[in-house]
CSV table of C-alpha atoms and ligand atoms in Angstrom, one decimal:
chain,number,residue,atom,x,y,z
A,1,MET,CA,29.7,39.8,38.4
A,2,ALA,CA,33.2,39.6,37.2
A,3,GLU,CA,35.8,40.2,34.6
A,4,ARG,CA,36.3,37.9,31.7
A,5,THR,CA,39.1,39.4,29.6
A,6,SER,CA,40.3,34.9,28.9
A,7,ALA,CA,38.4,33.0,25.9
A,8,PRO,CA,34.6,32.0,26.6
A,9,ALA,CA,34.7,29.2,28.4
A,10,LEU,CA,32.6,25.6,28.1
A,11,PRO,CA,29.4,25.3,29.6
A,12,ALA,CA,30.8,21.6,30.9
A,13,PRO,CA,35.0,19.6,30.5
A,14,SER,CA,36.2,18.6,27.6
A,15,GLU,CA,35.6,15.0,28.8
A,16,THR,CA,32.6,15.2,29.3
A,17,LEU,CA,31.3,16.6,26.4
A,18,LEU,CA,33.3,14.9,24.2
A,19,ALA,CA,32.0,11.3,26.1
A,20,ILE,CA,28.4,13.1,24.9
A,21,ALA,CA,29.0,13.5,21.9
A,22,ASP,CA,30.8,9.6,21.1
A,23,ALA,CA,27.5,8.3,23.0
A,24,HIS,CA,24.7,10.6,21.4
A,25,GLY,CA,27.0,11.3,18.1
A,26,THR,CA,26.6,14.5,17.0
A,27,PRO,CA,25.9,17.4,15.8
A,28,THR,CA,23.9,17.9,19.3
A,29,TYR,CA,22.8,20.6,21.6
A,30,VAL,CA,23.5,20.9,25.6
A,31,TYR,CA,22.4,23.0,27.6
A,32,SER,CA,24.1,22.5,31.5
A,33,GLU,CA,21.7,23.7,34.0
A,34,ARG,CA,24.1,25.0,36.1
A,35,VAL,CA,24.7,28.0,34.2
A,36,VAL,CA,21.7,28.7,33.8
A,37,GLU,CA,20.9,28.9,37.2
A,38,ARG,CA,24.9,30.5,38.0
A,39,GLN,CA,23.8,33.4,35.0
A,40,ALA,CA,19.7,33.8,37.3
A,41,ARG,CA,22.2,34.9,40.5
A,42,LYS,CA,24.0,37.2,38.8
A,43,LEU,CA,21.1,39.0,36.8
A,44,GLU,CA,19.9,38.7,40.2
A,45,GLN,CA,23.2,40.3,41.8
A,46,LEU,CA,22.9,42.5,39.2
A,47,PHE,CA,18.9,44.1,40.2
A,48,ASP,CA,19.9,43.5,44.3
A,49,GLY,CA,18.4,46.6,45.8
A,50,LEU,CA,15.0,47.3,42.9
A,51,ASP,CA,11.4,45.4,42.9
A,52,VAL,CA,11.5,43.6,40.0
A,53,SER,CA,10.3,40.6,39.3
A,54,PHE,CA,12.1,38.4,36.0
A,55,LEU,CA,10.6,37.8,32.9
A,56,TYR,CA,12.6,34.8,30.3
A,57,ALA,CA,12.0,35.8,26.7
A,58,MET,CA,11.3,31.8,25.7
A,59,LYS,CA,12.3,32.8,22.3
A,60,ALA,CA,16.2,32.2,23.0
A,61,ASN,CA,15.5,28.8,23.8
A,62,PRO,CA,12.9,27.3,25.2
A,63,ALA,CA,13.8,23.0,26.2
A,64,PRO,CA,11.6,23.1,29.0
A,65,PRO,CA,14.6,22.5,31.6
A,66,ILE,CA,15.4,25.5,30.8
A,67,ILE,CA,12.0,27.4,31.0
A,68,GLU,CA,11.3,24.7,34.8
A,69,THR,CA,14.6,25.4,36.4
A,70,LEU,CA,14.1,30.0,35.8
A,71,GLY,CA,10.5,28.9,36.8
A,72,ARG,CA,12.0,28.2,40.2
A,73,HIS,CA,13.8,30.7,40.6
A,74,GLY,CA,10.2,32.8,40.4
A,75,PHE,CA,10.9,33.7,36.5
A,76,GLY,CA,8.2,34.1,34.3
A,77,VAL,CA,8.1,34.2,31.0
A,78,ASP,CA,7.9,36.7,27.3
A,79,ALA,CA,6.4,34.7,25.1
A,80,VAL,CA,5.7,36.4,21.4
A,81,SER,CA,3.7,34.2,20.0
A,82,PRO,CA,1.2,32.2,20.9
A,83,GLY,CA,2.9,29.1,21.0
A,84,GLU,CA,5.3,30.4,23.0
A,85,MET,CA,2.8,31.0,25.7
A,86,LEU,CA,1.0,27.8,25.2
A,87,TRP,CA,4.3,26.3,25.9
A,88,ALA,CA,4.8,28.2,29.1
A,89,LEU,CA,1.0,28.3,30.2
A,90,ARG,CA,2.0,23.6,29.7
A,91,LEU,CA,4.9,23.8,31.5
A,92,GLY,CA,3.5,25.0,34.2
A,93,ILE,CA,4.3,29.2,34.0
A,94,ALA,CA,1.1,31.0,35.4
A,95,PRO,CA,-0.5,33.5,33.3
A,96,GLU,CA,-0.5,36.1,35.5
A,97,ARG,CA,3.9,35.7,35.1
A,98,ILE,CA,3.8,35.6,31.4
A,99,LEU,CA,3.3,38.1,29.2
A,100,PHE,CA,2.4,38.2,25.8
A,101,SER,CA,4.3,40.7,23.3
A,102,ALA,CA,3.5,40.0,19.6
A,103,ASN,CA,4.0,42.2,16.9
A,104,MET,CA,2.0,42.6,14.5
A,105,MET,CA,-1.1,41.0,16.5
A,106,THR,CA,-3.8,38.9,14.8
A,107,ASP,CA,-7.7,39.1,16.5
A,108,ASP,CA,-7.3,35.6,16.6
A,109,GLU,CA,-3.9,35.6,18.5
A,110,MET,CA,-5.8,38.7,21.0
A,111,HIS,CA,-8.1,36.6,22.0
A,112,THR,CA,-5.8,33.6,22.5
A,113,ALA,CA,-3.8,35.6,25.1
A,114,GLN,CA,-6.9,36.9,26.4
A,115,ALA,CA,-8.6,33.4,27.0
A,116,HIS,CA,-6.1,32.2,29.2
A,117,GLY,CA,-5.9,35.7,31.1
A,118,VAL,CA,-2.4,36.6,30.2
A,119,VAL,CA,-1.8,40.3,30.0
A,120,LEU,CA,-1.2,41.1,26.5
A,121,ASN,CA,1.8,43.6,25.6
A,122,ILE,CA,0.3,46.5,22.8
A,123,GLY,CA,2.9,48.4,20.2
A,124,GLU,CA,0.6,49.4,18.0
A,125,LEU,CA,-2.2,52.0,18.1
A,126,THR,CA,-5.3,50.4,15.6
A,127,ARG,CA,-4.2,46.8,17.6
A,128,LEU,CA,-5.0,49.2,21.1
A,129,GLU,CA,-8.2,50.5,19.4
A,130,ARG,CA,-9.2,46.5,18.5
A,131,TYR,CA,-8.0,45.4,21.7
A,132,GLY,CA,-10.3,48.2,23.3
A,133,ARG,CA,-12.9,47.7,21.6
A,134,ALA,CA,-13.5,43.9,22.2
A,135,TYR,CA,-12.3,44.2,25.9
A,136,PRO,CA,-13.5,47.6,27.0
A,137,GLY,CA,-12.6,47.6,30.7
A,138,SER,CA,-9.7,45.4,30.6
A,139,GLU,CA,-5.7,45.3,31.9
A,140,VAL,CA,-3.1,46.4,29.6
A,141,CYS,CA,0.4,47.3,28.8
A,142,VAL,CA,1.6,48.9,26.4
A,143,ARG,CA,5.2,48.9,24.5
A,144,LEU,CA,7.3,52.2,23.8
A,145,ASN,CA,9.5,53.4,21.4
A,146,PRO,CA,12.3,55.3,23.2
A,147,LYS,CA,14.5,56.8,20.5
A,148,HIS,CA,17.2,55.5,21.4
A,149,GLY,CA,18.2,51.7,20.5
A,150,ALA,CA,21.2,49.7,20.4
A,151,GLY,CA,22.4,46.1,19.8
A,152,HIS,CA,25.0,43.8,18.1
A,153,HIS,CA,23.8,43.9,14.5
A,154,ALA,CA,21.2,46.4,12.3
A,155,HIS,CA,18.3,43.4,13.1
A,156,VAL,CA,18.3,43.3,16.2
A,157,VAL,CA,17.8,46.8,17.3
A,158,THR,CA,14.6,47.3,18.4
A,159,ALA,CA,13.9,51.1,18.9
A,160,GLY,CA,14.2,54.7,17.4
A,161,ASP,CA,13.1,55.3,13.7
A,162,ARG,CA,14.1,52.3,11.8
A,163,THR,CA,12.0,49.7,13.3
A,164,LYS,CA,8.4,48.7,13.5
A,165,PHE,CA,8.9,48.5,16.9
A,166,GLY,CA,6.7,50.1,20.1
A,167,ILE,CA,4.3,53.3,20.5
A,168,PRO,CA,6.5,55.7,19.1
A,169,VAL,CA,6.8,58.2,22.7
A,170,GLU,CA,4.9,61.5,20.5
A,171,GLN,CA,1.5,58.7,20.5
A,172,ILE,CA,1.6,58.9,23.9
A,173,ASP,CA,-2.1,61.3,23.9
A,174,ASP,CA,-3.7,59.0,21.0
A,175,THR,CA,-2.8,55.8,23.3
A,176,LEU,CA,-3.6,57.2,26.7
A,177,ARG,CA,-6.9,58.5,24.0
A,178,ILE,CA,-8.1,55.5,23.0
A,179,ALA,CA,-7.6,54.2,26.8
A,180,SER,CA,-9.2,56.4,28.7
A,181,GLU,CA,-12.5,56.4,25.1
A,182,TYR,CA,-12.3,52.4,26.3
A,183,ASP,CA,-11.5,52.2,30.1
A,184,LEU,CA,-8.1,50.2,29.5
A,185,LYS,CA,-6.5,50.0,32.3
A,186,ILE,CA,-2.8,50.5,30.8
A,187,VAL,CA,-1.1,48.7,33.8
A,188,GLY,CA,2.8,48.2,32.4
A,189,VAL,CA,4.0,50.1,30.8
A,190,HIS,CA,6.9,48.3,28.6
A,191,GLN,CA,10.4,49.3,27.0
A,192,HIS,CA,12.7,47.1,25.2
A,193,ILE,CA,15.9,48.5,22.9
A,194,GLY,CA,17.5,46.3,21.3
A,195,SER,CA,20.2,42.6,21.6
A,196,GLY,CA,23.2,41.6,22.3
A,197,ILE,CA,24.0,45.5,24.4
A,198,LEU,CA,26.9,45.3,26.7
A,199,SER,CA,27.5,49.5,26.9
A,200,SER,CA,25.0,50.2,30.6
A,201,GLN,CA,25.1,53.9,29.4
A,202,GLN,CA,22.9,52.2,26.5
A,203,PHE,CA,20.2,51.4,28.5
A,204,ALA,CA,20.9,54.1,30.8
A,205,ASP,CA,19.8,56.7,27.4
A,206,ALA,CA,16.4,54.8,26.7
A,207,ILE,CA,15.2,53.7,30.5
A,208,ALA,CA,15.5,57.7,30.9
A,209,VAL,CA,12.9,58.3,28.3
A,210,THR,CA,10.9,55.7,29.0
A,211,LEU,CA,11.1,56.5,32.6
A,212,ALA,CA,10.2,60.2,31.9
A,213,GLU,CA,7.1,59.2,30.5
A,214,ALA,CA,6.0,56.3,32.9
A,215,PRO,CA,4.1,58.9,34.8
A,216,ARG,CA,1.8,59.8,32.5
A,217,PHE,CA,0.2,56.6,32.6
A,218,THR,CA,-1.9,56.7,35.8
A,219,ASP,CA,-2.8,53.2,36.1
A,220,ALA,CA,0.4,51.7,35.9
A,221,ARG,CA,2.0,48.8,38.6
A,222,TRP,CA,5.4,48.3,36.3
A,223,VAL,CA,7.4,49.2,34.4
A,224,ASN,CA,9.5,45.8,31.8
A,225,LEU,CA,12.4,48.1,31.1
A,226,GLY,CA,12.6,44.6,28.3
A,227,GLY,CA,15.9,42.1,27.3
A,228,GLY,CA,19.0,42.4,25.6
A,229,LEU,CA,21.5,42.1,28.4
A,230,GLY,CA,24.9,40.6,26.0
A,231,ILE,CA,27.3,39.2,26.7
A,232,PRO,CA,31.0,38.8,25.8
A,233,TYR,CA,31.1,36.0,23.1
A,234,ARG,CA,34.7,37.3,21.6
A,235,PRO,CA,37.9,36.8,23.1
A,236,GLY,CA,39.0,39.9,24.9
A,237,GLU,CA,35.4,41.3,25.2
A,238,GLU,CA,34.7,41.3,28.6
A,239,GLU,CA,31.2,41.2,30.5
A,240,ILE,CA,29.3,43.6,31.7
A,241,ASP,CA,30.7,45.7,34.1
A,242,VAL,CA,28.7,45.4,37.7
A,243,ASP,CA,30.0,48.7,39.2
A,244,THR,CA,29.6,50.5,35.8
A,245,PHE,CA,26.3,48.9,35.6
A,246,ARG,CA,24.8,49.9,39.3
A,247,ALA,CA,26.4,53.5,38.5
A,248,ASP,CA,24.2,53.8,35.4
A,249,VAL,CA,20.6,51.7,35.4
A,250,ILE,CA,20.5,50.3,38.7
A,251,ALA,CA,21.4,54.1,41.2
A,252,PRO,CA,19.3,56.1,38.9
A,253,LEU,CA,16.0,53.4,38.9
A,254,SER,CA,17.0,53.3,42.5
A,255,ASP,CA,15.8,56.9,43.1
A,256,TYR,CA,13.0,57.1,40.4
A,257,GLN,CA,11.7,53.9,42.2
A,258,HIS,CA,11.4,55.5,45.8
A,259,ALA,CA,10.0,59.1,44.5
A,260,HIS,CA,7.3,56.5,42.6
A,261,PRO,CA,6.7,54.0,45.3
A,262,HIS,CA,3.5,52.1,43.4
A,263,LEU,CA,5.9,51.1,40.6
A,264,SER,CA,7.3,47.9,40.3
A,265,PHE,CA,10.4,47.4,37.7
A,266,ARG,CA,10.7,43.4,35.3
A,267,LEU,CA,13.3,42.6,33.0
A,268,GLU,CA,12.9,40.3,30.5
A,269,PRO,CA,16.4,39.2,29.1
A,270,GLY,CA,17.3,36.2,27.0
A,271,ARG,CA,20.0,35.7,25.7
A,272,PHE,CA,22.2,36.7,29.8
A,273,LEU,CA,19.9,33.8,30.8
A,274,THR,CA,21.4,30.9,28.4
A,275,ALA,CA,24.1,32.0,26.0
A,276,GLN,CA,26.8,30.5,28.1
A,277,ALA,CA,24.7,27.4,29.0
A,278,GLY,CA,25.2,26.0,25.4
A,279,VAL,CA,27.4,24.4,22.7
A,280,LEU,CA,26.9,23.0,19.6
A,281,LEU,CA,29.5,19.6,19.2
A,282,ALA,CA,29.7,19.1,15.4
A,283,ARG,CA,31.9,16.8,14.0
A,284,VAL,CA,34.7,17.2,11.2
A,285,ASN,CA,33.8,15.2,8.4
A,286,THR,CA,35.9,16.7,5.5
A,287,VAL,CA,39.2,18.2,6.2
A,288,LYS,CA,39.8,20.4,2.6
A,289,GLU,CA,42.8,22.3,1.4
A,290,GLY,CA,41.2,24.7,-0.8
A,291,SER,CA,42.8,27.6,-2.7
A,292,ARG,CA,43.9,30.3,-0.2
A,293,ARG,CA,42.8,28.4,2.2
A,294,THR,CA,41.5,25.2,4.2
A,295,PHE,CA,38.6,24.3,4.9
A,296,ALA,CA,37.4,22.2,8.2
A,297,GLY,CA,34.0,21.2,7.0
A,298,THR,CA,31.6,19.8,9.7
A,299,ASP,CA,28.2,17.4,10.3
A,300,THR,CA,26.3,20.5,11.1
A,301,GLY,CA,25.4,24.5,9.1
A,302,MET,CA,23.0,27.4,9.1
A,303,GLY,CA,19.9,25.7,9.3
A,304,GLN,CA,21.5,24.4,13.3
A,305,LEU,CA,23.3,27.6,14.1
A,306,VAL,CA,22.5,30.8,11.5
A,307,ARG,CA,23.9,33.7,13.7
A,308,PRO,CA,27.0,33.4,12.1
A,309,THR,CA,25.5,33.9,9.0
A,310,VAL,CA,23.0,36.1,10.0
A,311,TYR,CA,24.5,39.0,11.7
A,312,ASP,CA,28.2,37.9,11.1
A,313,ALA,CA,28.1,36.9,14.9
A,314,TYR,CA,31.2,35.5,16.4
A,315,HIS,CA,31.2,32.2,17.9
A,316,HIS,CA,34.2,30.4,19.7
A,317,ILE,CA,34.6,27.3,18.9
A,318,ALA,CA,36.8,24.6,19.9
A,319,ASN,CA,38.5,21.7,18.7
A,320,LEU,CA,38.3,19.0,21.9
A,321,SER,CA,40.2,16.3,20.2
A,322,ASN,CA,43.0,17.9,20.0
A,323,PRO,CA,43.0,21.2,22.4
A,324,ASP,CA,46.9,20.9,22.2
A,325,GLY,CA,47.7,21.2,18.9
A,326,ALA,CA,49.5,23.3,16.7
A,327,LEU,CA,46.9,26.7,15.6
A,328,GLN,CA,46.3,26.8,12.1
A,329,PRO,CA,43.9,28.7,9.9
A,330,TYR,CA,40.2,27.4,9.3
A,331,ASP,CA,37.2,28.5,7.9
A,332,VAL,CA,34.7,26.1,10.0
A,333,THR,CA,31.8,25.1,7.6
A,334,GLY,CA,28.2,23.5,7.7
A,335,ASN,CA,27.2,21.2,5.2
A,336,ILE,CA,24.8,23.6,3.7
A,337,CYS,CA,24.5,24.4,-0.3
A,338,GLU,CA,24.9,27.2,0.2
A,339,THR,CA,28.7,29.5,0.1
A,340,GLY,CA,27.7,31.5,3.8
A,341,ASP,CA,27.4,28.5,5.5
A,342,VAL,CA,30.2,28.8,7.5
A,343,LEU,CA,30.6,29.2,11.4
A,344,ALA,CA,34.0,30.7,11.5
A,345,ARG,CA,35.8,32.4,8.6
A,346,GLU,CA,40.3,32.1,9.3
A,347,ARG,CA,40.2,31.0,12.5
A,348,ALA,CA,43.4,30.0,14.3
A,349,LEU,CA,42.2,26.1,15.2
A,350,PRO,CA,44.3,23.5,17.5
A,351,ASP,CA,45.6,21.1,14.1
A,352,VAL,CA,41.9,19.8,12.8
A,353,ARG,CA,42.0,16.6,11.7
A,354,GLU,CA,39.0,14.3,9.9
A,355,GLY,CA,36.7,13.0,13.0
A,356,ASP,CA,37.6,16.2,15.6
A,357,VAL,CA,34.8,16.7,17.8
A,358,LEU,CA,34.3,21.0,17.9
A,359,ALA,CA,32.4,22.4,20.6
A,360,VAL,CA,31.1,25.9,19.1
A,361,LEU,CA,30.1,27.9,22.1
A,362,ASP,CA,27.4,30.6,23.7
A,363,ALA,CA,25.2,28.8,21.3
A,364,GLY,CA,22.1,28.3,23.9
A,365,ALA,CA,19.9,30.8,23.7
A,366,TYR,CA,19.1,31.8,19.1
A,367,GLY,CA,20.8,28.5,18.5
A,368,MET,CA,17.9,26.0,18.3
A,369,SER,CA,15.6,28.4,19.0
A,370,MET,CA,16.5,29.6,15.1
A,371,ALA,CA,17.1,26.2,13.9
A,372,SER,CA,15.2,24.8,10.7
A,373,THR,CA,15.3,21.4,8.6
A,374,TYR,CA,16.6,23.3,5.3
A,375,ASN,CA,18.5,21.0,2.9
A,376,LEU,CA,15.6,18.9,5.2
A,377,ARG,CA,18.4,18.1,7.7
A,378,PRO,CA,17.0,16.7,10.4
A,379,LEU,CA,17.2,18.9,13.4
A,380,PRO,CA,20.5,18.1,16.4
A,381,ALA,CA,19.3,16.0,19.3
A,382,GLU,CA,19.9,18.2,22.6
A,383,VAL,CA,21.5,17.0,25.6
A,384,TRP,CA,20.4,18.5,29.2
A,385,LEU,CA,23.3,18.2,31.3
A,386,GLY,CA,21.4,18.3,35.3
A,387,ALA,CA,23.1,20.0,37.9
A,388,ASP,CA,23.2,16.0,39.0
A,389,ASP,CA,26.2,16.7,35.5
A,390,VAL,CA,24.3,13.5,34.5
A,391,PRO,CA,23.6,13.6,30.8
A,392,HIS,CA,20.2,13.5,30.0
A,393,VAL,CA,19.1,14.0,26.0
A,394,LEU,CA,16.2,16.1,26.1
A,395,ARG,CA,15.2,15.4,21.9
A,396,ALA,CA,16.8,12.5,20.5
A,397,ARG,CA,18.2,12.8,17.7
A,398,GLU,CA,15.5,11.5,14.5
A,399,SER,CA,16.8,9.9,10.6
A,400,ASP,CA,17.2,10.1,8.0
A,401,GLU,CA,14.4,7.9,7.0
A,402,ALA,CA,12.0,9.2,10.8
A,403,PHE,CA,12.4,13.0,9.9
A,404,VAL,CA,11.5,11.8,5.6
A,405,GLU,CA,8.8,10.3,7.0
A,406,ARG,CA,7.7,12.9,9.5
A,407,THR,CA,8.0,15.9,7.0
A,408,MET,CA,6.9,14.4,3.9
A,409,ALA,CA,3.3,12.9,6.0
A,410,GLY,CA,2.3,16.8,7.0
A,411,TYR,CA,1.8,16.8,3.5
A,412,ARG,CA,-1.1,15.8,1.7
A,413,PRO,CA,-1.1,14.1,-1.4
A,414,VAL,CA,-2.3,16.7,-4.8
A,415,ALA,CA,-5.2,15.0,-6.7
A,416,GLN,CA,-3.9,14.6,-10.2
B,501,LLP,N1,12.0,40.7,25.0
B,501,LLP,C1,11.9,41.7,23.8
B,501,LLP,C2,10.4,41.8,23.1
B,501,LLP,C3,12.2,41.2,22.6
B,501,LLP,O1,12.0,41.3,21.4
B,501,LLP,C4,13.3,40.2,23.3
B,501,LLP,C5,14.5,39.4,21.9
B,501,LLP,C6,14.2,40.4,23.9
B,501,LLP,C7,12.8,40.6,25.4
B,501,LLP,C8,15.7,39.0,24.8
B,501,LLP,O2,16.8,40.1,24.1
B,501,LLP,P1,17.7,39.6,25.0
B,501,LLP,O3,17.8,39.5,26.4
B,501,LLP,O4,17.9,38.2,24.1
B,501,LLP,O5,19.0,40.0,23.9
B,501,LLP,N2,18.1,36.3,17.0
B,501,LLP,C9,19.0,37.1,17.1
B,501,LLP,C10,18.5,38.2,19.0
B,501,LLP,C11,17.3,38.3,18.3
B,501,LLP,C12,16.2,38.9,20.0
B,501,LLP,C13,14.9,39.3,19.3
B,501,LLP,N3,14.2,39.8,20.5
B,501,LLP,C14,20.4,37.2,17.9
B,501,LLP,O6,20.3,36.1,17.6
B,501,LLP,O7,21.8,37.3,18.4
């Protein structure tokens, strides 16, 4: 993986993206198959030499061609709801390549996953007990909380003593007792410590805890190390350094595999595979001089890319229509009726004019998948830029009229 110290890159030439904005309108998410492929290969190279299989954490972006592209690479899916599981099954992902990791699972969800022959990943002792009672003798995976959490924001740290996820390692005795009571075979041991991690050491610390405990699970065939590999969002930020990662993470995994040849590894990244593949194209409709700052108002917003609002996340923005304009500071906003509806604050951008098309970069993960129709604005269109470089409309834009019609039809009239 080459280091990158320059600004984040567009996933496709700027002319291609401008042509998509002209042909299909804005707001539109565009995803590049080439970049998904590139990231899949990078991941394979990063873990080269280990007995490892990959699951795609599809919550990052469930667009069907992404799952199909990764499926052709042999990737399975990490599914965290019945909806995600059924979605992956319908796209042809075999049940044995799916892990069902719903947290705070209901009985219904448990039965649905079991009925489809998908292994459940359980992170709560009472659920393990209920699973054992319902399906004694079954194979199951348990999610541990290895104490060391990490992530780009407190909201996405999923290990440590402040998170609801995973069975604390000090409860492993109870876990084994429940498993033995119901003859459950714990075939997988799982951890996922957080999201958007660029430090190898943080992975290494958590992995060391989980690997130290894994031999206690005598039926285990694999250890799932979770997702969480970050990408550089800001100019100057660097990718995970390959050499450091191989020294801190891969070398201990490789030693472990030699000592425990019956165990293989699994990894389930989301963001790493898709974030850089996607941009959100938006058109500036209003440039407004405030008393202290200039607002570049667009036709998208927090309903369609909520990461800046929820996590203060940085997304690089390119002015595709005027790349060589003089740099000026802007607050780039959406059209939603909240002051927090800001895509970037005091961002230097080439002179923004009404009508310009902006590309919000690195929006291929947790962009559309977290989008809502808040303020009753329809979702953006989605375009797939295949390896043939031909744009395919994945989801057509819905008119306001059609959106209102469809949404209102979901409500039943209330008898007066
Ligand atoms: N496995 C499990 C069990 C997870 O909960 C997640 C993400 C992943 C894998 C994939 O993590 P990744 O490789 O994408 O970091 N909405 C937030 C991210 C939340 C991630 C939740 N779990 C964001 O936009 O940054």
